[in-house]
Tab-separated table of C-alpha atoms (C1' of nucleotides) in Angstrom:
chain	number	residue	atom	x	y	z
A	1	UNK	CA	0.000	0.000	0.000
A	2	UNK	CA	1.491	3.276	-1.116
A	3	UNK	CA	2.119	6.139	1.205
A	4	UNK	CA	0.282	8.574	-1.024
A	5	UNK	CA	-2.723	6.316	-1.025
A	6	UNK	CA	-2.615	6.345	2.720
A	7	UNK	CA	-2.282	10.103	2.964
A	8	UNK	CA	-5.185	10.619	0.593
A	9	UNK	CA	-7.253	8.557	2.943
A	10	UNK	CA	-6.003	10.613	5.863
A	11	UNK	CA	-7.088	13.792	4.134
A	12	UNK	CA	-10.479	12.258	3.518
A	13	UNK	CA	-10.648	11.351	7.185
A	14	UNK	CA	-9.897	14.921	8.217
A	15	UNK	CA	-12.662	16.180	5.981
A	16	UNK	CA	-15.113	13.592	7.235
A	17	UNK	CA	-14.412	14.527	10.827
A	18	UNK	CA	-14.982	18.197	10.118
A	19	UNK	CA	-18.293	17.430	8.469
A	20	UNK	CA	-19.417	15.511	11.480
A	21	UNK	CA	-17.970	17.713	14.152
A	22	UNK	CA	-15.671	14.957	15.348
A	23	UNK	CA	-12.047	15.369	16.266
A	24	UNK	CA	-9.292	13.420	14.570
A	25	UNK	CA	-6.927	13.622	17.507
A	26	UNK	CA	-3.244	12.643	17.213
A	27	UNK	CA	-3.839	9.180	18.623
A	28	UNK	CA	-6.759	8.491	16.336
A	29	UNK	CA	-4.844	9.791	13.369
A	30	UNK	CA	-1.808	7.705	14.217
A	31	UNK	CA	-3.890	4.555	14.576
A	32	UNK	CA	-5.558	5.244	11.260
A	33	UNK	CA	-2.166	5.749	9.619
A	34	UNK	CA	-0.943	2.469	11.030
A	35	UNK	CA	-4.005	0.552	9.928
A	36	UNK	CA	-3.903	2.036	6.442
A	37	UNK	CA	-0.206	1.437	6.112
A	38	UNK	CA	-0.328	-2.114	7.404
A	39	UNK	CA	0.138	-4.986	5.043
A	40	UNK	CA	-3.187	-6.758	5.428
A	41	UNK	CA	-5.474	-6.998	8.435
A	42	UNK	CA	-3.888	-5.869	11.671
A	43	UNK	CA	-4.485	-7.111	15.199
A	44	UNK	CA	-5.251	-4.654	17.951
A	45	UNK	CA	-2.288	-5.769	20.000
A	46	UNK	CA	0.043	-5.399	17.047
A	47	UNK	CA	-1.125	-1.829	16.744
A	48	UNK	CA	-0.408	-1.466	20.410
A	49	UNK	CA	3.119	-2.738	19.892
A	50	UNK	CA	3.579	-0.383	16.977
A	51	UNK	CA	2.295	2.510	19.015
A	52	UNK	CA	4.450	1.949	22.034
A	53	UNK	CA	7.939	2.623	20.736
A	54	UNK	CA	6.550	6.052	19.915
A	55	UNK	CA	4.334	7.045	22.758
A	56	UNK	CA	5.592	4.535	25.273
A	57	UNK	CA	2.487	4.207	27.368
A	58	UNK	CA	-0.316	2.974	25.158
A	59	UNK	CA	-2.512	0.330	26.708
A	60	UNK	CA	-5.352	-1.733	25.269
A	61	UNK	CA	-8.131	0.803	25.885
A	62	UNK	CA	-6.170	3.409	23.979
A	63	UNK	CA	-6.104	1.445	20.780
A	64	UNK	CA	-9.597	0.016	21.145
A	65	UNK	CA	-11.047	3.456	21.707
A	66	UNK	CA	-9.329	4.768	18.624
A	67	UNK	CA	-10.500	1.796	16.585
A	68	UNK	CA	-14.082	2.199	17.808
A	69	UNK	CA	-14.016	5.813	16.804
A	70	UNK	CA	-12.622	5.042	13.362
A	71	UNK	CA	-15.095	2.250	12.831
A	72	UNK	CA	-17.896	4.608	13.737
A	73	UNK	CA	-16.792	6.815	10.892
A	74	UNK	CA	-16.467	3.867	8.548
A	75	UNK	CA	-12.762	4.500	8.129
A	76	UNK	CA	-11.825	1.133	9.547
A	77	UNK	CA	-13.578	-2.211	9.387
A	78	UNK	CA	-13.230	-5.129	11.699
A	79	UNK	CA	-12.620	-8.518	10.168
A	80	UNK	CA	-14.692	-10.509	12.604
A	81	UNK	CA	-13.380	-13.889	11.604
A	82	UNK	CA	-9.811	-12.790	12.303
A	83	UNK	CA	-10.285	-10.411	15.182
A	84	UNK	CA	-8.380	-7.940	13.079
A	85	UNK	CA	-8.880	-4.580	11.450
A	86	UNK	CA	-8.506	-3.144	7.981
A	87	UNK	CA	-8.476	0.389	6.717
A	88	UNK	CA	-11.211	1.522	4.402
A	89	UNK	CA	-10.055	3.670	1.551
A	90	UNK	CA	-13.383	3.717	-0.252
A	91	UNK	CA	-16.533	5.696	-0.043
A	92	UNK	CA	-17.820	5.964	3.470
A	93	UNK	CA	-21.433	5.572	2.611
A	94	UNK	CA	-22.106	3.191	5.444
A	95	UNK	CA	-24.155	0.181	4.510
A	96	UNK	CA	-21.465	-2.265	5.402
A	97	UNK	CA	-18.604	-3.561	3.393
A	98	UNK	CA	-18.095	-6.929	1.843
A	99	UNK	CA	-14.540	-8.127	2.317
A	100	UNK	CA	-12.437	-10.431	0.185
A	101	UNK	CA	-9.417	-11.638	2.098
A	102	UNK	CA	-6.613	-13.607	0.520
A	103	UNK	CA	-5.467	-16.458	2.715
A	104	UNK	CA	-2.112	-16.424	1.034
A	105	UNK	CA	-0.918	-12.842	0.809
A	106	UNK	CA	-3.315	-11.303	3.293
A	107	UNK	CA	-4.531	-8.659	0.905
A	108	UNK	CA	-8.022	-7.351	1.473
A	109	UNK	CA	-10.375	-6.090	-1.189
A	110	UNK	CA	-13.520	-4.307	-0.319
A	111	UNK	CA	-16.871	-4.021	-2.047
A	112	UNK	CA	-19.756	-1.853	-1.036
A	113	UNK	CA	-23.484	-1.856	-1.334
A	114	UNK	CA	-24.043	-4.955	-3.321
A	115	UNK	CA	-25.241	-8.403	-2.936
A	116	UNK	CA	-27.618	-8.462	-0.058
A	117	UNK	CA	-29.310	-11.763	-0.330
A	118	UNK	CA	-33.020	-11.857	-0.924
A	119	UNK	CA	-33.641	-14.918	1.134
A	120	UNK	CA	-33.872	-13.382	4.550
A	121	UNK	CA	-36.421	-15.099	6.777
A	122	UNK	CA	-39.932	-13.694	6.654
A	123	UNK	CA	-40.095	-10.421	8.532
A	124	UNK	CA	-36.416	-10.235	9.369
A	125	UNK	CA	-35.080	-6.703	9.291
A	126	UNK	CA	-31.341	-6.539	8.718
A	127	UNK	CA	-29.471	-3.828	10.583
A	128	UNK	CA	-25.903	-4.907	10.186
A	129	UNK	CA	-24.266	-7.493	7.978
A	130	UNK	CA	-20.926	-9.160	8.312
A	131	UNK	CA	-19.770	-10.512	4.985
A	132	UNK	CA	-16.260	-11.883	4.731
A	133	UNK	CA	-14.979	-14.067	1.945
A	134	UNK	CA	-11.746	-15.976	2.366
A	135	UNK	CA	-9.848	-17.556	-0.476
A	136	UNK	CA	-7.127	-16.681	-2.928
A	137	UNK	CA	-6.824	-13.436	-4.802
A	138	UNK	CA	-6.012	-13.118	-8.474
A	139	UNK	CA	-2.299	-12.816	-7.805
A	140	UNK	CA	-2.055	-15.860	-5.569
A	141	UNK	CA	-4.293	-17.944	-7.778
A	142	UNK	CA	-2.658	-20.210	-10.391
B	1	UNK	CA	-36.185	-25.168	21.044
B	2	UNK	CA	-37.976	-28.444	21.586
B	3	UNK	CA	-36.327	-31.508	22.942
B	4	UNK	CA	-37.565	-33.679	20.106
B	5	UNK	CA	-36.077	-31.299	17.608
B	6	UNK	CA	-32.786	-31.635	19.380
B	7	UNK	CA	-32.883	-35.407	19.520
B	8	UNK	CA	-33.688	-35.636	15.842
B	9	UNK	CA	-30.588	-33.646	15.183
B	10	UNK	CA	-28.634	-35.950	17.470
B	11	UNK	CA	-29.822	-38.955	15.521
B	12	UNK	CA	-28.788	-37.236	12.314
B	13	UNK	CA	-25.406	-36.591	13.863
B	14	UNK	CA	-24.962	-40.234	14.758
B	15	UNK	CA	-25.770	-41.235	11.229
B	16	UNK	CA	-23.446	-38.640	9.766
B	17	UNK	CA	-20.588	-39.854	11.934
B	18	UNK	CA	-21.132	-43.445	10.887
B	19	UNK	CA	-21.069	-42.441	7.241
B	20	UNK	CA	-17.787	-40.673	7.708
B	21	UNK	CA	-16.143	-43.109	10.060
B	22	UNK	CA	-15.993	-40.506	12.815
B	23	UNK	CA	-16.814	-41.145	16.433
B	24	UNK	CA	-19.497	-39.196	18.253
B	25	UNK	CA	-17.942	-39.673	21.671
B	26	UNK	CA	-19.838	-38.863	24.882
B	27	UNK	CA	-18.182	-35.467	25.226
B	28	UNK	CA	-18.873	-34.496	21.637
B	29	UNK	CA	-22.430	-35.685	21.926
B	30	UNK	CA	-22.959	-33.812	25.146
B	31	UNK	CA	-21.562	-30.604	23.676
B	32	UNK	CA	-23.787	-30.986	20.648
B	33	UNK	CA	-26.806	-31.524	22.899
B	34	UNK	CA	-25.958	-28.415	24.847
B	35	UNK	CA	-25.479	-26.286	21.747
B	36	UNK	CA	-28.679	-27.527	20.167
B	37	UNK	CA	-30.649	-27.064	23.339
B	38	UNK	CA	-29.275	-23.622	24.086
B	39	UNK	CA	-31.441	-20.611	23.624
B	40	UNK	CA	-29.521	-18.720	20.965
B	41	UNK	CA	-25.799	-18.613	20.301
B	42	UNK	CA	-23.698	-20.036	23.097
B	43	UNK	CA	-20.241	-19.017	24.242
B	44	UNK	CA	-17.532	-21.621	24.619
B	45	UNK	CA	-17.003	-20.789	28.278
B	46	UNK	CA	-20.720	-21.062	28.989
B	47	UNK	CA	-20.593	-24.537	27.555
B	48	UNK	CA	-17.665	-25.178	29.828
B	49	UNK	CA	-19.667	-24.045	32.821
B	50	UNK	CA	-22.580	-26.198	31.745
B	51	UNK	CA	-20.308	-29.167	31.309
B	52	UNK	CA	-18.566	-28.915	34.629
B	53	UNK	CA	-21.334	-29.654	37.114
B	54	UNK	CA	-21.578	-32.937	35.250
B	55	UNK	CA	-18.085	-34.027	34.459
B	56	UNK	CA	-16.284	-31.796	36.877
B	57	UNK	CA	-13.008	-31.427	35.093
B	58	UNK	CA	-13.663	-29.911	31.685
B	59	UNK	CA	-11.168	-27.279	30.618
B	60	UNK	CA	-11.089	-25.006	27.590
B	61	UNK	CA	-9.377	-27.423	25.193
B	62	UNK	CA	-12.064	-29.999	25.915
B	63	UNK	CA	-14.867	-27.836	24.684
B	64	UNK	CA	-12.922	-26.272	21.841
B	65	UNK	CA	-11.917	-29.672	20.551
B	66	UNK	CA	-15.491	-30.855	20.612
B	67	UNK	CA	-16.638	-27.697	18.863
B	68	UNK	CA	-13.957	-28.030	16.194
B	69	UNK	CA	-15.038	-31.573	15.559
B	70	UNK	CA	-18.695	-30.637	15.305
B	71	UNK	CA	-17.933	-27.704	13.042
B	72	UNK	CA	-15.951	-30.006	10.811
B	73	UNK	CA	-19.085	-32.052	10.362
B	74	UNK	CA	-21.199	-28.974	9.791
B	75	UNK	CA	-23.279	-29.711	12.868
B	76	UNK	CA	-22.276	-26.506	14.571
B	77	UNK	CA	-21.477	-23.083	13.180
B	78	UNK	CA	-19.439	-20.366	14.724
B	79	UNK	CA	-20.924	-16.891	14.831
B	80	UNK	CA	-17.719	-15.002	14.231
B	81	UNK	CA	-19.065	-11.620	15.189
B	82	UNK	CA	-20.129	-12.921	18.596
B	83	UNK	CA	-17.452	-15.481	19.324
B	84	UNK	CA	-20.301	-17.870	19.871
B	85	UNK	CA	-21.670	-21.078	18.448
B	86	UNK	CA	-24.995	-22.281	17.121
B	87	UNK	CA	-26.279	-25.717	16.326
B	88	UNK	CA	-27.148	-26.558	12.770
B	89	UNK	CA	-30.315	-28.542	12.337
B	90	UNK	CA	-30.403	-28.339	8.580
B	91	UNK	CA	-28.859	-30.197	5.729
B	92	UNK	CA	-25.157	-30.650	6.173
B	93	UNK	CA	-24.257	-30.017	2.596
B	94	UNK	CA	-21.320	-27.825	3.486
B	95	UNK	CA	-21.012	-24.703	1.402
B	96	UNK	CA	-21.347	-22.403	4.357
B	97	UNK	CA	-24.394	-21.110	6.083
B	98	UNK	CA	-25.861	-17.669	6.048
B	99	UNK	CA	-27.000	-16.643	9.520
B	100	UNK	CA	-29.762	-14.288	10.574
B	101	UNK	CA	-29.387	-13.341	14.211
B	102	UNK	CA	-31.997	-11.389	16.111
B	103	UNK	CA	-30.445	-8.756	18.348
B	104	UNK	CA	-33.482	-8.804	20.562
B	105	UNK	CA	-34.394	-12.414	21.269
B	106	UNK	CA	-31.143	-14.012	20.143
B	107	UNK	CA	-32.826	-16.434	17.796
B	108	UNK	CA	-30.773	-17.623	14.851
B	109	UNK	CA	-32.126	-18.597	11.467
B	110	UNK	CA	-30.000	-20.308	8.939
B	111	UNK	CA	-30.007	-20.344	5.176
B	112	UNK	CA	-27.885	-22.454	2.917
B	113	UNK	CA	-26.446	-22.287	-0.536
B	114	UNK	CA	-27.724	-18.977	-1.640
B	115	UNK	CA	-26.646	-15.576	-2.367
B	116	UNK	CA	-23.006	-15.655	-3.235
B	117	UNK	CA	-22.381	-12.243	-4.587
B	118	UNK	CA	-21.254	-11.885	-8.139
B	119	UNK	CA	-19.004	-8.966	-7.484
B	120	UNK	CA	-15.930	-10.729	-6.265
B	121	UNK	CA	-12.729	-9.070	-7.412
B	122	UNK	CA	-11.312	-10.324	-10.689
B	123	UNK	CA	-9.682	-13.706	-10.193
B	124	UNK	CA	-10.644	-14.102	-6.570
B	125	UNK	CA	-11.469	-17.678	-5.671
B	126	UNK	CA	-13.698	-17.945	-2.618
B	127	UNK	CA	-13.022	-20.861	-0.300
B	128	UNK	CA	-14.959	-19.915	2.779
B	129	UNK	CA	-17.551	-17.249	3.393
B	130	UNK	CA	-18.713	-15.770	6.648
B	131	UNK	CA	-22.140	-14.229	6.250
B	132	UNK	CA	-23.906	-13.003	9.352
B	133	UNK	CA	-26.886	-10.684	9.367
B	134	UNK	CA	-27.900	-8.936	12.574
B	135	UNK	CA	-31.217	-7.250	13.085
B	136	UNK	CA	-34.687	-8.060	14.315
B	137	UNK	CA	-36.631	-11.174	13.507
B	138	UNK	CA	-40.279	-11.263	12.538
B	139	UNK	CA	-41.406	-11.755	16.131
B	140	UNK	CA	-39.392	-8.899	17.564
B	141	UNK	CA	-40.201	-6.575	14.705
B	142	UNK	CA	-43.169	-4.195	15.108
C	1	DT	C1'	1.467	-58.637	22.058
C	2	DC	C1'	2.990	-54.531	20.533
C	3	DC	C1'	2.232	-50.454	17.756
C	4	DG	C1'	0.161	-46.444	16.168
C	5	DA	C1'	-3.658	-43.453	15.964
C	6	DT	C1'	-7.228	-40.988	18.090
C	7	DA	C1'	-9.290	-38.832	21.890
C	8	DC	C1'	-8.988	-36.875	26.187
C	9	DG	C1'	-6.662	-34.735	30.561
C	10	DT	C1'	-3.801	-31.113	32.313
C	11	DT	C1'	-0.913	-27.092	32.857
C	12	DA	C1'	0.254	-22.889	31.306
C	13	DT	C1'	0.298	-19.122	28.365
C	14	DT	C1'	-1.082	-16.014	24.900
C	15	DT	C1'	-4.365	-13.042	22.787
C	16	DA	C1'	-8.727	-10.164	22.953
C	17	DG	C1'	-11.465	-6.968	25.003
C	18	DT	C1'	-13.653	-4.158	28.734
C	19	DA	C1'	-14.885	-2.008	33.368
C	20	DA	C1'	-14.000	1.497	36.282
C	21	DC	C1'	-12.018	5.471	37.800
C	22	DA	C1'	-8.730	9.419	37.728
C	23	DC	C1'	-6.860	13.296	35.277
C	24	DT	C1'	-6.572	17.076	31.919
C	25	DG	C1'	-7.498	20.752	28.911
C	26	DG	C1'	-10.752	23.275	26.183
C	27	DC	C1'	-14.902	25.868	26.070
C	28	DG	C1'	-19.214	27.966	27.080
C	29	DA	C1'	-22.267	30.137	30.891
C	30	DC	C1'	-22.437	33.278	34.090
D	1	DG	C1'	-12.141	35.630	34.833
D	2	DT	C1'	-13.585	31.390	36.957
D	3	DC	C1'	-16.587	27.856	37.403
D	4	DG	C1'	-18.231	23.663	35.856
D	5	DC	C1'	-18.940	20.515	32.284
D	6	DC	C1'	-17.360	17.131	29.058
D	7	DA	C1'	-14.777	14.689	25.564
D	8	DG	C1'	-10.514	12.500	25.365
D	9	DT	C1'	-6.943	10.131	27.429
D	10	DG	C1'	-4.157	7.621	31.208
D	11	DT	C1'	-4.088	3.787	34.256
D	12	DT	C1'	-5.167	-0.320	36.823
D	13	DA	C1'	-7.170	-4.357	36.888
D	14	DC	C1'	-9.782	-7.774	35.280
D	15	DT	C1'	-12.670	-10.960	32.334
D	16	DA	C1'	-13.091	-13.603	28.178
D	17	DA	C1'	-11.351	-16.294	24.208
D	18	DA	C1'	-8.262	-19.426	22.374
D	19	DT	C1'	-4.280	-22.335	21.836
D	20	DA	C1'	0.389	-24.633	22.768
D	21	DA	C1'	2.506	-28.346	24.547
D	22	DC	C1'	2.725	-32.508	26.629
D	23	DG	C1'	1.045	-36.526	29.262
D	24	DT	C1'	-2.323	-40.467	29.502
D	25	DA	C1'	-5.717	-43.820	28.044
D	26	DT	C1'	-8.028	-46.731	24.865
D	27	DC	C1'	-8.845	-49.420	20.945
D	28	DG	C1'	-8.117	-51.833	16.644
D	29	DG	C1'	-5.076	-53.925	13.496
D	30	DA	C1'	-0.266	-55.902	12.139
DNA sequence: TCCGATACGTTATTTAGTAACACTGGCGAC
DNA sequence: GTCGCCAGTGTTACTAAATAACGTATCGGA
């Protein structure tokens, strides 16, 4: 993931926060940078380890609070099946992302909107969907 | 969930094991009973607590091994977003289940086959999909 | 009878996540 | 200005989730 790509996303994050009257504090920004710059999904405790050489005192709540905030803005998604997090560089139009995760190289592709199945049980009202596909991406696929 | 429903599923499990040359040992059977009889998704450590008044010595690996076994047979599914498990009373034709979980009453409905999106990235080969919908079921929905 | 495989027991540790409370600094009301 | 609120962060401590590693038992076949 290129640095410019990451910084574009950071700019977008700044704008989004302004729109919503939220504050992209240094910690939140740093966590977002780390997640965006990470190669594949990143674990919360790996973020913690990455944070600590810098700030020295980060503890679990620090990183989880930042991640919660970023997820609230749709800037970061949690990969539930991995207990890990990925940065979202796409449109932040809510509605939940559909993730394609390569088991080999760890790359994550994201799709939006899309493919909500039409076979929900009678009367079921969907509020949040977790859709994660694991397999092999085009590069890792013979 | 009715007891007869549960025991049907147990019978099906026995048959399935015979077909595959696997052994539905007492522990595995008991865990399956518990999962099937539970009201909604069940946590591994709740199973452990349920197991212990009976056998007295169950520890985490015991229940996780049983769950792994049962998942391998498609008799139990993991709800990744909850770190919990649900029994599967349907056809065990693999291919991954699509879960509808009510946030209010905790009921879980399951759909099979279905709804694989057609917007996978170019060349991506899906091997396993996690699809979990959260919301309100027909009963809990005004 | 011995061997190997499978399941289970046991100890310990790692990884994930949260509760609860204290502190600080900015900002508006008065 | 200063008082009081509040969002954000620091800190301690804990609960929950999962697995590693190794020992033991049991059973069926060579």
